[in-house]
Coordinates of C-alpha atoms and ligand atoms in Angstrom, one line a residue:
M1 CA 0.0 0.0 0.0
A2 CA 1.2 3.4 -0.7
H3 CA 0.6 7.1 -1.0
I4 CA 1.9 8.4 -4.4
Q5 CA 2.7 12.1 -5.0
L6 CA 3.9 13.7 -8.2
K7 CA 5.3 17.2 -7.7
N8 CA 5.7 19.6 -10.5
I9 CA 6.7 16.9 -13.0
S10 CA 7.8 17.8 -16.4
K11 CA 9.0 15.4 -19.1
T12 CA 10.5 16.2 -22.4
F13 CA 11.7 13.8 -25.1
G14 CA 14.2 15.8 -27.2
N15 CA 12.3 18.9 -28.0
H16 CA 8.9 17.4 -27.5
T17 CA 7.2 18.1 -24.2
A18 CA 5.1 15.2 -22.9
L19 CA 4.2 16.5 -19.4
T20 CA 4.2 20.0 -17.9
G21 CA 4.0 20.9 -14.3
L22 CA 2.1 17.8 -13.3
D23 CA 0.9 17.5 -9.7
L24 CA -0.9 14.4 -8.6
D25 CA -1.7 13.1 -5.1
I26 CA -3.0 9.6 -4.9
A27 CA -4.1 8.6 -1.4
D28 CA -3.3 5.2 0.1
G29 CA -5.9 2.7 -1.0
E30 CA -7.5 5.0 -3.6
F31 CA -8.7 4.0 -7.0
F32 CA -7.4 7.0 -9.0
V33 CA -8.1 7.2 -12.8
L34 CA -6.0 9.3 -15.1
L35 CA -8.2 10.2 -18.1
G36 CA -6.9 11.6 -21.3
E37 CA -6.9 11.3 -25.0
T38 CA -4.2 9.4 -26.9
G39 CA -0.9 11.3 -26.6
A40 CA -2.0 13.2 -23.5
G41 CA 0.9 11.7 -21.5
K42 CA -0.8 8.9 -19.5
T43 CA 1.7 6.1 -20.3
T44 CA 4.6 8.5 -19.6
T45 CA 3.1 9.3 -16.2
L46 CA 2.9 5.6 -15.3
R47 CA 6.5 4.9 -16.5
L48 CA 7.8 7.8 -14.4
I49 CA 6.1 6.3 -11.3
A50 CA 7.3 2.8 -12.2
G51 CA 10.9 4.1 -12.5
L52 CA 11.2 3.3 -16.3
E53 CA 11.6 6.9 -17.1
K54 CA 13.3 9.8 -15.3
P55 CA 11.4 13.1 -15.0
S56 CA 13.1 16.2 -16.6
E57 CA 11.9 18.2 -13.6
G58 CA 10.0 17.5 -10.4
Q59 CA 9.7 14.7 -7.9
V60 CA 8.0 11.3 -7.5
L61 CA 7.3 10.4 -3.9
I62 CA 6.1 7.1 -2.6
D63 CA 5.0 7.3 1.0
G64 CA 6.6 10.6 1.3
V65 CA 10.0 9.4 0.1
D66 CA 11.6 10.9 -3.0
V67 CA 12.3 7.8 -5.2
A68 CA 14.5 9.5 -7.8
D69 CA 17.4 7.2 -7.0
W70 CA 15.4 4.0 -6.8
G71 CA 15.3 1.6 -9.7
A72 CA 12.1 0.0 -11.0
A73 CA 12.6 -3.2 -8.9
E74 CA 13.0 -1.2 -5.6
R75 CA 9.9 0.8 -6.2
D76 CA 7.8 -2.3 -5.9
V77 CA 5.0 -1.3 -8.2
A78 CA 3.2 -3.5 -10.7
L79 CA 2.4 -2.4 -14.2
V80 CA -0.4 -4.0 -16.1
L81 CA -0.5 -3.2 -19.8
Q82 CA -3.1 -3.2 -22.5
Q83 CA -1.2 -5.9 -24.4
Y84 CA -0.8 -8.8 -22.1
S85 CA 2.7 -10.2 -22.2
L86 CA 2.3 -13.8 -21.1
Y87 CA 4.6 -16.6 -21.9
P88 CA 2.5 -18.5 -24.5
R89 CA 4.0 -22.0 -24.2
Y90 CA 3.6 -22.1 -20.4
T91 CA 0.6 -22.8 -18.3
V92 CA -1.3 -20.2 -16.4
R93 CA 0.2 -21.5 -13.2
E94 CA 3.7 -21.1 -14.5
N95 CA 2.9 -17.6 -15.7
L96 CA 1.7 -16.7 -12.3
E97 CA 4.8 -18.2 -10.7
F98 CA 7.4 -16.4 -12.8
P99 CA 7.2 -13.0 -11.0
L100 CA 7.9 -14.9 -7.7
K101 CA 10.9 -16.8 -8.9
P102 CA 13.7 -14.2 -9.6
K103 CA 17.1 -15.7 -8.8
I104 CA 17.7 -13.3 -6.0
R105 CA 15.0 -13.2 -3.3
R106 CA 13.2 -16.4 -4.5
L107 CA 10.2 -17.2 -2.2
P108 CA 9.8 -20.6 -0.6
D109 CA 7.7 -23.0 -2.7
A110 CA 4.9 -23.2 -0.3
E111 CA 4.6 -19.4 -0.3
I112 CA 4.6 -19.3 -4.1
K113 CA 1.9 -21.9 -4.3
D114 CA -0.2 -20.1 -1.7
R115 CA 0.0 -16.8 -3.5
V116 CA -0.8 -18.3 -6.9
D117 CA -3.8 -20.2 -5.6
R118 CA -5.1 -17.1 -3.8
A119 CA -4.7 -14.9 -6.9
A120 CA -6.4 -17.5 -9.1
R121 CA -9.3 -17.7 -6.6
T122 CA -9.7 -14.0 -6.5
L123 CA -9.7 -13.7 -10.3
R124 CA -11.8 -16.9 -10.8
I125 CA -9.2 -18.5 -13.0
E126 CA -8.5 -21.6 -10.8
H127 CA -10.0 -23.9 -13.5
L128 CA -7.5 -22.5 -16.0
L129 CA -4.3 -23.0 -14.0
D130 CA -3.1 -26.0 -16.0
R131 CA -4.0 -24.6 -19.4
K132 CA -1.4 -23.1 -21.7
T133 CA -1.9 -19.3 -22.0
D134 CA -2.2 -19.4 -25.8
R135 CA -5.4 -21.3 -25.4
L136 CA -7.2 -18.6 -23.4
S137 CA -9.7 -15.9 -24.5
G138 CA -8.7 -12.2 -24.4
G139 CA -10.6 -11.7 -21.1
E140 CA -8.9 -14.8 -19.5
M141 CA -5.5 -13.6 -20.6
Q142 CA -6.1 -10.2 -19.1
R143 CA -7.1 -11.8 -15.9
V144 CA -3.9 -13.8 -15.9
S145 CA -1.9 -10.5 -16.5
I146 CA -3.6 -8.9 -13.5
G147 CA -2.9 -12.1 -11.5
R148 CA 0.8 -11.7 -12.3
A149 CA 0.6 -8.3 -10.7
I150 CA -1.4 -9.5 -7.7
V151 CA 0.9 -12.4 -6.7
R152 CA 3.8 -9.9 -6.2
K153 CA 1.8 -8.0 -3.6
P154 CA 3.1 -4.7 -4.9
R155 CA 2.7 -1.4 -3.1
V156 CA 0.9 0.1 -6.1
F157 CA -0.9 -1.2 -9.1
L158 CA -0.4 0.9 -12.3
M159 CA -2.8 -0.1 -15.0
D160 CA -2.3 1.2 -18.6
E161 CA -5.6 0.9 -20.4
P162 CA -5.9 -2.8 -19.4
L163 CA -9.4 -3.2 -20.8
S164 CA -9.2 -1.4 -24.1
A165 CA -8.3 -4.4 -26.2
L166 CA -11.4 -6.3 -25.0
D167 CA -14.8 -6.3 -26.5
A168 CA -17.5 -4.1 -25.0
K169 CA -19.3 -6.7 -22.9
L170 CA -16.2 -8.2 -21.4
R171 CA -14.8 -4.7 -20.7
E172 CA -17.9 -3.9 -18.7
A173 CA -17.7 -7.1 -16.7
L174 CA -14.0 -6.6 -16.0
R175 CA -14.6 -3.0 -14.9
T176 CA -16.8 -4.2 -12.1
E177 CA -14.4 -7.0 -11.2
L178 CA -11.3 -4.7 -11.1
K179 CA -13.1 -2.3 -8.9
N180 CA -14.2 -5.1 -6.6
L181 CA -10.6 -6.4 -6.6
Q182 CA -9.2 -3.1 -5.6
I183 CA -11.6 -2.8 -2.7
Q184 CA -10.8 -6.4 -1.6
L185 CA -7.1 -5.8 -1.7
G186 CA -7.3 -2.3 -0.3
A187 CA -4.5 -1.4 -2.6
T188 CA -3.6 1.9 -4.3
F189 CA -4.6 1.8 -8.0
L190 CA -3.6 4.2 -10.7
F191 CA -5.6 3.3 -13.7
V192 CA -5.2 5.2 -17.0
T193 CA -7.7 5.2 -19.8
H194 CA -9.0 7.3 -22.7
D195 CA -12.5 6.1 -22.0
Q196 CA -14.5 8.6 -20.0
I197 CA -17.2 6.0 -19.1
E198 CA -14.5 3.8 -17.6
A199 CA -13.1 6.7 -15.7
M200 CA -16.4 7.9 -14.3
S201 CA -17.6 4.5 -13.3
M202 CA -14.4 3.2 -11.7
G203 CA -12.6 6.1 -10.1
D204 CA -12.8 7.3 -6.5
K205 CA -11.0 10.3 -8.0
V206 CA -10.4 11.2 -11.7
G207 CA -7.6 13.4 -13.0
V208 CA -8.2 14.8 -16.5
L209 CA -5.0 15.1 -18.5
N210 CA -4.9 17.3 -21.6
H211 CA -1.7 17.7 -23.6
G212 CA 0.5 16.8 -20.7
R213 CA -1.3 19.0 -18.2
I214 CA -3.8 18.1 -15.5
V215 CA -6.8 20.2 -16.2
Q216 CA -9.0 19.0 -13.3
T217 CA -8.9 16.5 -10.4
G218 CA -11.9 15.5 -8.5
T219 CA -14.6 12.9 -7.8
P220 CA -16.5 11.7 -10.8
H221 CA -19.4 13.8 -9.4
E222 CA -17.4 17.0 -9.3
I223 CA -15.9 16.5 -12.7
Y224 CA -19.4 15.8 -14.2
N225 CA -21.3 18.5 -12.5
N226 CA -18.7 21.2 -12.1
P227 CA -16.2 20.9 -15.0
R228 CA -13.3 23.3 -14.8
D229 CA -13.4 24.2 -18.4
T230 CA -15.1 23.5 -21.7
Y231 CA -12.5 20.8 -22.5
V232 CA -13.6 18.7 -19.5
A233 CA -17.2 19.6 -20.1
S234 CA -17.1 18.2 -23.6
F235 CA -14.8 15.2 -22.9
V236 CA -16.9 13.8 -20.0
G237 CA -20.5 12.7 -20.6
S238 CA -22.2 10.9 -23.4
P239 CA -23.6 12.8 -25.2
P240 CA -21.4 15.6 -24.0
M241 CA -22.5 18.8 -22.4
N242 CA -24.1 21.3 -24.8
L243 CA -21.9 24.4 -25.2
I244 CA -23.6 27.4 -26.7
D245 CA -22.1 30.8 -27.3
G246 CA -24.0 33.7 -25.8
K247 CA -24.0 36.5 -23.3
V248 CA -25.9 37.8 -20.3
V249 CA -28.5 40.5 -20.8
N250 CA -30.5 41.7 -17.8
G251 CA -29.8 38.5 -16.0
R252 CA -30.9 36.2 -18.8
A253 CA -28.9 33.9 -21.1
V254 CA -29.1 35.2 -24.6
M255 CA -27.7 33.0 -27.3
A256 CA -26.0 34.7 -30.1
P257 CA -27.1 35.7 -32.6
L258 CA -30.7 36.2 -31.4
N259 CA -31.5 32.5 -31.4
F260 CA -33.1 32.1 -28.0
E261 CA -33.0 33.3 -24.4
L262 CA -33.6 31.5 -21.2
P263 CA -33.2 32.2 -17.5
F264 CA -30.4 30.7 -15.3
S265 CA -29.9 30.7 -11.6
G266 CA -27.2 32.1 -9.3
R267 CA -25.8 28.5 -9.0
A268 CA -24.4 28.9 -12.5
G269 CA -21.6 31.0 -11.0
T270 CA -22.8 34.3 -12.1
G271 CA -20.2 36.4 -10.2
G272 CA -18.3 37.4 -13.3
A273 CA -21.3 37.3 -15.7
T274 CA -21.5 41.0 -16.4
D275 CA -23.9 42.1 -19.2
G276 CA -22.4 41.6 -22.6
R277 CA -19.4 39.5 -21.6
P278 CA -18.9 36.8 -24.2
L279 CA -19.7 33.5 -22.6
V280 CA -20.3 29.8 -23.3
F281 CA -23.4 28.4 -21.7
G282 CA -23.1 24.7 -20.7
I283 CA -26.1 22.5 -20.1
R284 CA -26.1 18.7 -20.0
P285 CA -28.6 17.0 -22.4
E286 CA -30.5 15.5 -19.5
D287 CA -31.1 19.0 -18.1
V288 CA -32.9 20.1 -21.3
Y289 CA -36.5 19.2 -21.4
L290 CA -39.4 19.3 -23.8
E291 CA -42.7 20.8 -22.7
S292 CA -45.6 22.2 -24.6
G293 CA -45.6 25.5 -22.6
A294 CA -41.8 25.9 -22.6
P295 CA -40.3 29.3 -23.7
V296 CA -38.3 28.3 -26.8
E297 CA -39.4 26.8 -30.0
A298 CA -37.0 24.4 -31.9
R299 CA -37.1 21.9 -34.7
V300 CA -36.2 18.3 -34.2
H301 CA -33.1 17.9 -36.2
D302 CA -32.3 14.3 -35.4
V303 CA -33.5 11.4 -33.2
E304 CA -31.4 8.6 -31.8
N305 CA -33.1 5.7 -30.0
H306 CA -31.2 4.3 -27.1
G307 CA -33.7 1.9 -25.5
V308 CA -34.6 3.6 -22.3
E309 CA -34.2 7.1 -23.7
K310 CA -33.9 9.0 -26.9
I311 CA -31.3 11.6 -27.7
L312 CA -32.8 14.5 -29.7
T313 CA -30.8 17.1 -31.5
L314 CA -32.8 20.3 -31.5
R315 CA -32.2 23.2 -33.9
V316 CA -32.9 26.8 -33.1
G317 CA -31.8 29.2 -35.8
D318 CA -28.2 28.1 -36.4
T319 CA -27.7 26.6 -33.0
T320 CA -28.1 22.9 -32.3
L321 CA -28.3 21.3 -28.9
R322 CA -29.0 17.9 -27.6
A323 CA -31.7 16.7 -25.2
T324 CA -32.1 13.3 -23.5
V325 CA -35.8 12.5 -23.3
P326 CA -37.7 9.4 -22.2
A327 CA -38.1 6.7 -24.9
R328 CA -41.9 7.2 -24.9
T329 CA -41.5 10.8 -26.2
D330 CA -43.1 10.8 -29.6
V331 CA -41.2 13.0 -32.0
A332 CA -40.5 13.1 -35.7
I333 CA -37.7 14.8 -37.5
E334 CA -38.5 18.5 -38.5
Q335 CA -41.4 18.5 -36.0
P336 CA -41.6 21.8 -34.0
V337 CA -41.2 21.3 -30.3
R338 CA -40.8 23.6 -27.3
F339 CA -38.0 23.3 -24.7
A340 CA -36.5 24.8 -21.6
W341 CA -33.5 23.9 -19.4
N342 CA -33.1 23.5 -15.7
P343 CA -31.8 26.9 -14.8
D344 CA -29.9 25.5 -11.7
K345 CA -27.8 23.3 -14.0
V346 CA -26.4 25.9 -16.3
V347 CA -22.6 26.3 -16.2
L348 CA -21.1 29.5 -17.5
F349 CA -17.7 29.5 -19.1
D350 CA -15.6 32.4 -20.2
K351 CA -15.6 32.5 -24.0
G352 CA -11.9 33.4 -24.3
S353 CA -10.3 31.1 -21.8
G354 CA -13.0 28.4 -21.7
V355 CA -12.7 28.3 -17.9
S356 CA -15.8 28.0 -15.8
L357 CA -16.8 31.1 -13.9
R358 CA -17.2 28.9 -10.8
H359 CA -13.6 28.0 -11.0
A360 CA -12.1 31.3 -12.0
S361 CA -11.7 33.3 -8.8
Ligands
ADP401 N1 10.2 7.6 -25.8 C1 9.6 8.6 -26.4 N2 10.2 9.4 -27.2 C2 9.6 10.5 -27.8 N3 8.4 10.8 -27.6 C3 7.7 10.1 -26.7 C4 8.2 9.0 -26.1 N4 7.2 8.5 -25.3 C5 6.2 9.2 -25.4 N5 6.4 10.2 -26.3 C6 5.5 11.3 -26.7 O1 4.9 11.9 -25.5 C7 3.5 12.1 -25.7 C8 2.8 11.4 -24.6 O2 2.8 10.0 -24.9 P1 2.1 8.9 -24.0 O3 2.5 9.1 -22.6 O4 2.4 7.6 -24.6 O5 0.6 9.3 -24.2 P2 -0.7 8.4 -23.9 O6 -0.3 7.2 -23.1 O7 -1.6 9.3 -23.1 O8 -1.3 8.1 -25.2 C9 3.2 11.7 -27.1 O9 3.2 12.8 -27.9 C10 4.3 10.7 -27.4 O10 4.5 10.7 -28.8
MG402 MG1 -0.6 5.2 -23.5

């Protein structure tokens, strides 16, 4: 178990900057998800913690100790990768034993057997122990890779998109299993992914990484409801938050140019919302609703059926926005409808910087 801190980490490769001024604080026993698009710097961050790369600047601390001079082995962290690297001609049991059989510090046989059996039980792969790993399915192979990490009883688990090579159904099942596993082990997990659903459903805390910088760290609830900027607002959530250009006139949101206007409440973070300041109004699709008496008229531009709900694209002048409505809502394309939004759920962003007015102080 361990407390991981990254302090003002920067990492450059030649003249390419992968990470800039990165601060992270991962509490002991926490499931921390680092969320970012491809190239954001996720793998580099894991490799720095694992001791496979050196930072150009800044410090990595494990349990308060600067580990700059520690090699990968001394750091005692386990890295699980997207591509499982199992030994194909060996059995699952042998694959699980390998990490426990280095020439130096070899564990007693009884201890090895005990750890392997325990890990197999935890991951429900006991029935596979005598099978060669090239005869396993993708999900089984990934379980064995995770097993190879568990048997070592590392201080920290670093997981680099371990589920992204699996098909959707299996990915969902393993998400739950991994989360349960982490709770059961009480271990510190740093899980990286580009998949916002994975991040939001698994993380105790989520850090959003954009171009090598942490944009926001918080609980999934904070990230979803109070995104720091328009990048986070549009990255997290499916469909993403509607972002509509506009300004405030006499305390109302007026969408440019003259498309529609609606009220919003003080909870939107109205401190800096002076009349005429160029803003972006953010509203989640589930906070937009259709009602016959609602103030704004729109046309139904598109309808997507998603079983329990429909996602409508509404068109008002040259603005479109999405609304999540119950599946029973009967609408046809080009039909006129009326809508409003929940004024408490509106988030205001500065048009220039993209930063939420709730976050800018
Ligand atoms: N060894 C390396 N040499 C040069 N550039 C690298 C190296 N490793 C990573 N990079 C660059 O650093 C950036 C971040 O990479 P990476 O950490 O792999 O991102 P992610 O895992 O989020 O996709 C990318 O632009 C990548 O091309
Ligand atoms: Mg990567």
